[in-house]
Each structure stands twice: as C-alpha cells, then as structure tokens.
C-alpha cells in the first residue's frame, strides 16, 4: 500500500490559535499528507467545559482554516452526543475511509497523558500517531506503559506511514510556538490583547461576539 495519509487534529480549540495552525501546516507538508482534518470536540473528555459554545468554537476553526488548501473541518464529534472520545472518532473515520492511512496528531503534552484516554490501547489499531513537540511540555520520563508503547510502535521514517493504515508512532519536530488557548483566554479576560497569537479573522469574530470577556469591567483591549 502507498497512499497519502490523512492527518487528524482533534482539540477543544477554545479558541484555535497559531500553535495549532503552524505545526499543522508543517506536518501537512513534511509528511505529504493528503489533508488535515480539524475535529473540534463536543464535550472534552479530559477538561472543564469550554468557555464558549461548540458552535462558536467550530466557527472559529472554520475562519482559521478557510484559506488553507488541505485544511478540512470535520464536525463529527459535534454531531455525536456525549463525551468526545478519540477512539470513537477514529472508528467512524476508519469505516468511511477504508484502509487509507490515518495519522492522529497530538502535542507531546497530550501524548504524556495518552494512557488515560478511553480505550487508548485501541488507538494504534485505528491510526498512526504523530507527536509534535510543544514548548513547556514536561521532560520527566514517560510512565512505563507509554515507554512500552513507544518501544512497540516507534518509527523514524515518514514513508512507513504510507505502507500500512495504522500502528506507527512518529515524533515530529515543528516550529516551537509557546501559545496556548489558556493564555489567550486569560489575556482576553484581563482586558489585554492576544493579537498575533491567533489569526486576525478569529480575533475579530471573538471581539464582535464579546467572547471570553473580562470578568470585571476594565479598559477594553485594542485590536
Ligand atoms: P488549553 O490551553 O485550553 O488547554 P490548547 O492550547 O492546549 O488548549 P487544544 O485545543 O487543547 O489547545 O489542543 C489540541 C491539540 O493541539 C493538542 O494535541 C495539543 O497538544 C496541541 N497543541 C496545542 N497548542 C500547541 C502548540 N502551541 N504547539 C504544539 N501543539 C499544540
């Protein structure tokens, strides 16, 4: 088999920012992916309910990705009731896409928690895993279950992603952007500007709809 893999970037995207977008573009090109699917979760499995509605987060993802060829927005988690589990998402993608290689993309911070994900051991039967570096991620040694996972699945070669539909693990260098949605929400909530951390169209929409407002009235940040 030699088929271009499809990248899967799931997230809360509360809101989407350049720390998602630039690494995604780099992976699209470096791994010659057919496309990257941005999949906003409905109810995140591992964190508090987001500050804005799922439809609002979806709208921001659409605005951020609209003009990039190869970036695709996939609404399947928003359409599915209950918590959003990646194993369910990959199962439904696998049913649709047959044996096309799938590459689940996660930051190294998320990878360190992988063994806490619902049915995490099944993920590698459904997809490859691409782990991208992220500034500030802990450098502590991995838990033994994840060390064993790395030993079983690690690959150094991007070509291996095309040769089978799932099962490989690749650590991939990306430009290190120390940006988080938490930081952006905090800036907005304190009346400061997050400009240049996320696309202008996304920030304009956030401002128009008064999302992530300061908790107490203060001087509004300027665009
Ligand atoms: P929050 O600060 O609210 O926790 P976040 O900025 O981590 O959010 P998510 O939507 O939770 O954003 O992230 C989705 C995926 O993108 C995760 O796998 C995460 O590790 C990865 N990611 C987010 N920001 C970066 C970044 N700056 N560099 C590399 N990967 C990132």
CSV table of C-alpha atoms and ligand atoms in Angstrom, one decimal:
chain,number,residue,atom,x,y,z
A,1,UNK,CA,0.0,0.0,0.0
A,2,UNK,CA,1.2,3.5,-0.8
A,3,UNK,CA,-1.5,6.1,-0.1
A,4,UNK,CA,-1.2,9.6,1.2
A,5,UNK,CA,-2.2,9.5,4.9
A,6,UNK,CA,-4.9,11.8,6.3
A,7,UNK,CA,-4.0,13.8,9.4
A,8,UNK,CA,-6.4,14.1,12.3
A,9,UNK,CA,-6.0,17.1,14.6
A,10,UNK,CA,-8.6,16.9,17.4
A,11,UNK,CA,-8.8,19.6,20.1
A,12,UNK,CA,-11.0,21.8,22.1
A,13,UNK,CA,-9.9,24.8,20.1
A,14,UNK,CA,-11.1,27.2,22.8
A,15,UNK,CA,-10.0,29.1,20.7
A,16,UNK,CA,-7.9,27.9,17.8
A,17,UNK,CA,-4.5,29.6,17.6
A,18,UNK,CA,-1.2,29.7,15.6
A,19,UNK,CA,0.2,27.0,17.9
A,20,UNK,CA,-2.3,24.6,16.2
A,21,UNK,CA,-2.1,26.1,12.7
A,22,UNK,CA,1.6,26.5,12.0
A,23,UNK,CA,2.6,23.0,13.2
A,24,UNK,CA,-0.4,21.5,11.3
A,25,UNK,CA,0.8,23.2,8.0
A,26,UNK,CA,4.3,21.9,8.7
A,27,UNK,CA,3.1,18.4,9.2
A,28,UNK,CA,0.9,18.6,6.1
A,29,UNK,CA,4.0,19.4,4.0
A,30,UNK,CA,6.7,17.4,5.8
A,31,UNK,CA,4.7,14.2,5.8
A,32,UNK,CA,3.0,14.8,2.5
A,33,UNK,CA,-0.4,14.3,4.0
A,34,UNK,CA,-3.5,14.3,1.7
A,35,UNK,CA,-5.2,16.7,4.1
A,36,UNK,CA,-5.5,17.5,7.8
A,37,UNK,CA,-8.9,17.2,9.4
A,38,UNK,CA,-9.5,19.7,12.3
A,39,UNK,CA,-12.0,18.0,14.6
A,40,UNK,CA,-13.4,20.1,17.4
A,41,UNK,CA,-14.6,18.0,20.3
A,42,UNK,CA,-18.1,18.4,21.6
A,43,UNK,CA,-17.6,17.6,25.3
A,44,UNK,CA,-13.9,17.3,26.1
A,45,UNK,CA,-13.1,14.1,27.9
A,46,UNK,CA,-10.2,15.5,30.0
A,47,UNK,CA,-11.0,19.1,30.9
A,48,UNK,CA,-13.6,21.5,32.1
A,49,UNK,CA,-16.5,22.6,29.8
A,50,UNK,CA,-15.1,25.2,27.3
A,51,UNK,CA,-15.9,28.9,27.8
A,52,UNK,CA,-17.8,29.3,24.5
A,53,UNK,CA,-20.3,27.0,22.8
A,54,UNK,CA,-19.3,24.1,20.5
A,55,UNK,CA,-20.8,26.0,17.5
A,56,UNK,CA,-18.8,29.1,18.3
A,57,UNK,CA,-15.6,27.0,18.6
A,58,UNK,CA,-16.5,25.4,15.2
A,59,UNK,CA,-17.0,28.8,13.6
A,60,UNK,CA,-13.6,29.9,14.8
A,61,UNK,CA,-11.9,26.8,13.4
A,62,UNK,CA,-13.7,27.4,10.1
A,63,UNK,CA,-12.5,31.0,10.0
A,64,UNK,CA,-8.9,30.0,10.8
A,65,UNK,CA,-8.6,27.2,8.2
A,66,UNK,CA,-10.8,28.6,5.4
A,67,UNK,CA,-8.0,29.8,3.1
A,68,UNK,CA,-5.5,26.9,3.5
A,69,UNK,CA,-5.6,24.2,0.9
A,70,UNK,CA,-5.5,20.8,2.6
A,71,UNK,CA,-7.1,22.0,5.9
A,72,UNK,CA,-10.5,20.4,6.3
A,73,UNK,CA,-13.0,21.0,9.2
A,74,UNK,CA,-14.8,17.8,10.3
A,75,UNK,CA,-17.9,18.2,12.5
A,76,UNK,CA,-18.3,14.6,13.5
A,77,UNK,CA,-17.6,15.0,17.2
A,78,UNK,CA,-20.0,17.9,17.5
A,79,UNK,CA,-22.8,15.8,15.9
A,80,UNK,CA,-22.2,12.9,18.3
A,81,UNK,CA,-23.9,13.0,21.7
A,82,UNK,CA,-22.0,12.6,24.9
A,83,UNK,CA,-18.3,12.9,25.6
A,84,UNK,CA,-15.9,13.1,22.7
A,85,UNK,CA,-13.7,10.1,22.7
A,86,UNK,CA,-11.0,9.9,20.0
A,87,UNK,CA,-11.4,6.1,19.7
A,88,UNK,CA,-15.0,6.6,18.5
A,89,UNK,CA,-13.9,9.3,16.1
A,90,UNK,CA,-11.2,7.2,14.6
A,91,UNK,CA,-13.5,4.2,14.3
A,92,UNK,CA,-16.0,6.2,12.3
A,93,UNK,CA,-13.3,7.6,10.1
A,94,UNK,CA,-11.9,4.1,9.5
A,95,UNK,CA,-15.4,3.0,8.5
A,96,UNK,CA,-15.6,5.8,5.9
A,97,UNK,CA,-12.1,5.8,4.6
A,98,UNK,CA,-11.4,2.1,4.4
A,99,UNK,CA,-7.7,1.3,4.7
A,100,UNK,CA,-6.4,4.9,4.0
A,101,UNK,CA,-3.6,5.6,6.5
A,102,UNK,CA,-4.8,7.8,9.3
A,103,UNK,CA,-2.4,9.9,11.4
A,104,UNK,CA,-3.6,11.2,14.7
A,105,UNK,CA,-1.7,14.3,15.5
A,106,UNK,CA,-1.2,15.3,19.2
A,107,UNK,CA,1.2,17.6,21.1
A,108,UNK,CA,3.7,16.0,23.4
A,109,UNK,CA,1.8,17.3,26.4
A,110,UNK,CA,-1.3,15.3,25.3
A,111,UNK,CA,0.9,12.3,24.5
A,112,UNK,CA,2.2,12.1,28.0
A,113,UNK,CA,-1.5,11.6,29.1
A,114,UNK,CA,-2.3,9.1,26.4
A,115,UNK,CA,-2.6,6.2,28.7
A,116,UNK,CA,-5.6,8.0,30.5
A,117,UNK,CA,-7.6,8.2,27.2
A,118,UNK,CA,-10.7,6.0,26.8
A,119,UNK,CA,-9.6,2.7,25.2
A,120,UNK,CA,-6.2,4.1,24.4
A,121,UNK,CA,-4.7,0.7,23.6
A,122,UNK,CA,-7.1,0.5,20.6
A,123,UNK,CA,-5.9,3.8,19.0
A,124,UNK,CA,-2.9,2.3,17.4
A,125,UNK,CA,-5.1,-0.3,15.6
A,126,UNK,CA,-7.0,2.5,14.0
A,127,UNK,CA,-4.4,5.1,13.3
A,128,UNK,CA,-0.7,6.1,13.3
A,129,UNK,CA,0.3,8.6,16.0
A,130,UNK,CA,2.3,11.7,15.2
A,131,UNK,CA,3.6,13.5,18.3
A,132,UNK,CA,4.6,17.1,17.8
A,133,UNK,CA,6.9,18.9,20.2
A,134,UNK,CA,5.5,21.7,22.3
A,135,UNK,CA,7.2,24.3,24.4
A,136,UNK,CA,6.8,23.9,28.1
A,137,UNK,CA,6.0,20.2,28.0
A,138,UNK,CA,7.4,18.2,30.9
A,139,UNK,CA,10.7,16.5,30.3
A,140,UNK,CA,10.0,13.8,33.0
A,141,UNK,CA,10.4,10.2,31.9
A,142,UNK,CA,7.3,8.7,30.5
A,143,UNK,CA,5.2,6.3,32.5
A,144,UNK,CA,6.2,2.6,31.9
A,145,UNK,CA,3.1,1.8,29.9
A,146,UNK,CA,3.9,4.6,27.5
A,147,UNK,CA,7.6,3.6,27.3
A,148,UNK,CA,6.4,0.2,26.3
A,149,UNK,CA,4.0,1.8,23.7
A,150,UNK,CA,6.9,3.8,22.2
A,151,UNK,CA,9.1,0.7,22.1
A,152,UNK,CA,6.4,-1.3,20.3
A,153,UNK,CA,5.4,1.4,17.7
A,154,UNK,CA,8.2,3.9,17.2
A,155,UNK,CA,9.2,4.6,13.6
A,156,UNK,CA,11.9,7.0,12.3
A,157,UNK,CA,10.7,7.0,8.8
A,158,UNK,CA,7.7,9.1,7.4
A,159,UNK,CA,7.4,6.7,4.5
A,160,UNK,CA,6.3,4.0,6.9
A,161,UNK,CA,3.1,5.9,7.4
A,162,UNK,CA,2.1,5.1,3.8
A,163,UNK,CA,2.8,1.4,4.0
A,164,UNK,CA,0.2,0.4,6.5
A,165,UNK,CA,-3.1,2.1,7.6
A,166,UNK,CA,-2.2,2.3,11.3
A,167,UNK,CA,0.2,1.3,14.1
A,168,UNK,CA,3.3,3.5,13.7
A,169,UNK,CA,4.4,6.3,16.1
A,170,UNK,CA,6.5,9.2,14.9
A,171,UNK,CA,7.9,12.1,16.8
A,172,UNK,CA,8.0,15.1,14.6
A,173,UNK,CA,9.8,18.4,15.1
A,174,UNK,CA,7.7,21.5,14.4
A,175,UNK,CA,8.3,25.2,15.0
A,176,UNK,CA,8.1,25.8,18.7
A,177,UNK,CA,5.3,28.3,19.4
A,178,UNK,CA,4.6,28.9,23.1
A,179,UNK,CA,1.0,29.6,22.6
A,180,UNK,CA,-2.0,28.1,24.4
A,181,UNK,CA,-5.7,28.7,24.4
A,182,UNK,CA,-5.5,29.1,28.1
A,183,UNK,CA,-3.1,32.1,27.7
A,184,UNK,CA,-5.4,33.6,25.0
A,185,UNK,CA,-8.5,33.3,27.3
A,186,UNK,CA,-6.6,34.8,30.2
A,187,UNK,CA,-5.4,37.8,28.1
A,188,UNK,CA,-9.0,38.5,26.9
A,189,UNK,CA,-10.4,38.0,30.4
A,190,UNK,CA,-7.9,40.5,31.8
A,191,UNK,CA,-8.7,43.1,29.1
A,192,UNK,CA,-5.3,42.5,27.2
A,193,UNK,CA,-4.9,41.8,23.6
A,194,UNK,CA,-4.0,38.3,22.2
A,195,UNK,CA,-3.2,39.8,18.8
A,196,UNK,CA,-0.6,37.9,16.8
A,197,UNK,CA,-1.2,34.7,18.8
A,198,UNK,CA,-4.1,33.8,16.5
A,199,UNK,CA,-5.5,34.8,13.1
A,200,UNK,CA,-7.0,38.2,12.8
A,201,UNK,CA,-10.3,36.9,11.5
A,202,UNK,CA,-10.6,34.7,14.6
A,203,UNK,CA,-9.8,37.6,16.9
A,204,UNK,CA,-12.2,39.9,15.1
A,205,UNK,CA,-15.0,37.3,15.5
A,206,UNK,CA,-14.2,36.9,19.2
A,207,UNK,CA,-14.4,40.6,19.7
A,208,UNK,CA,-17.6,41.1,17.6
A,209,UNK,CA,-19.4,38.4,19.7
A,210,UNK,CA,-17.8,39.6,23.0
A,211,UNK,CA,-16.4,36.2,23.8
A,212,UNK,CA,-14.0,35.5,26.7
A,213,UNK,CA,-14.9,38.8,28.2
A,214,UNK,CA,-13.2,40.3,31.2
A,215,UNK,CA,-14.7,39.0,34.4
A,216,UNK,CA,-14.8,42.6,35.8
A,217,UNK,CA,-15.3,45.7,33.8
A,218,UNK,CA,-11.9,47.1,32.7
A,219,UNK,CA,-10.3,49.0,29.9
A,220,UNK,CA,-11.1,47.1,26.7
A,221,UNK,CA,-8.1,45.8,24.8
A,222,UNK,CA,-7.5,47.3,21.4
A,223,UNK,CA,-7.4,45.3,18.3
B,1,LIG,P1,-5.8,24.8,26.5
B,1,LIG,O1,-4.7,25.8,26.8
B,1,LIG,O2,-7.2,25.3,26.7
B,1,LIG,O3,-5.6,23.5,27.2
B,1,LIG,P2,-4.5,24.1,23.9
B,1,LIG,O4,-3.9,25.4,23.5
B,1,LIG,O5,-3.6,23.1,24.5
B,1,LIG,O6,-5.7,24.4,24.9
B,1,LIG,P3,-6.1,22.2,22.5
B,1,LIG,O7,-7.3,22.5,21.6
B,1,LIG,O8,-6.4,21.6,23.8
B,1,LIG,O9,-5.3,23.6,22.7
B,1,LIG,O10,-5.0,21.4,21.7
B,1,LIG,C1,-5.3,20.5,20.6
B,1,LIG,C2,-4.1,19.7,20.3
B,1,LIG,O11,-3.1,20.7,19.8
B,1,LIG,C3,-3.4,19.0,21.5
B,1,LIG,O12,-2.9,17.8,21.0
B,1,LIG,C4,-2.2,19.9,21.9
B,1,LIG,O13,-1.2,19.2,22.5
B,1,LIG,C5,-1.9,20.6,20.5
B,1,LIG,N1,-1.3,21.9,20.7
B,1,LIG,C6,-2.0,23.0,21.2
B,1,LIG,N2,-1.2,24.1,21.2
B,1,LIG,C7,0.0,23.7,20.7
B,1,LIG,C8,1.3,24.3,20.5
B,1,LIG,N3,1.5,25.6,20.8
B,1,LIG,N4,2.3,23.6,19.9
B,1,LIG,C9,2.1,22.3,19.6
B,1,LIG,N5,1.0,21.6,19.8
B,1,LIG,C10,-0.1,22.3,20.4
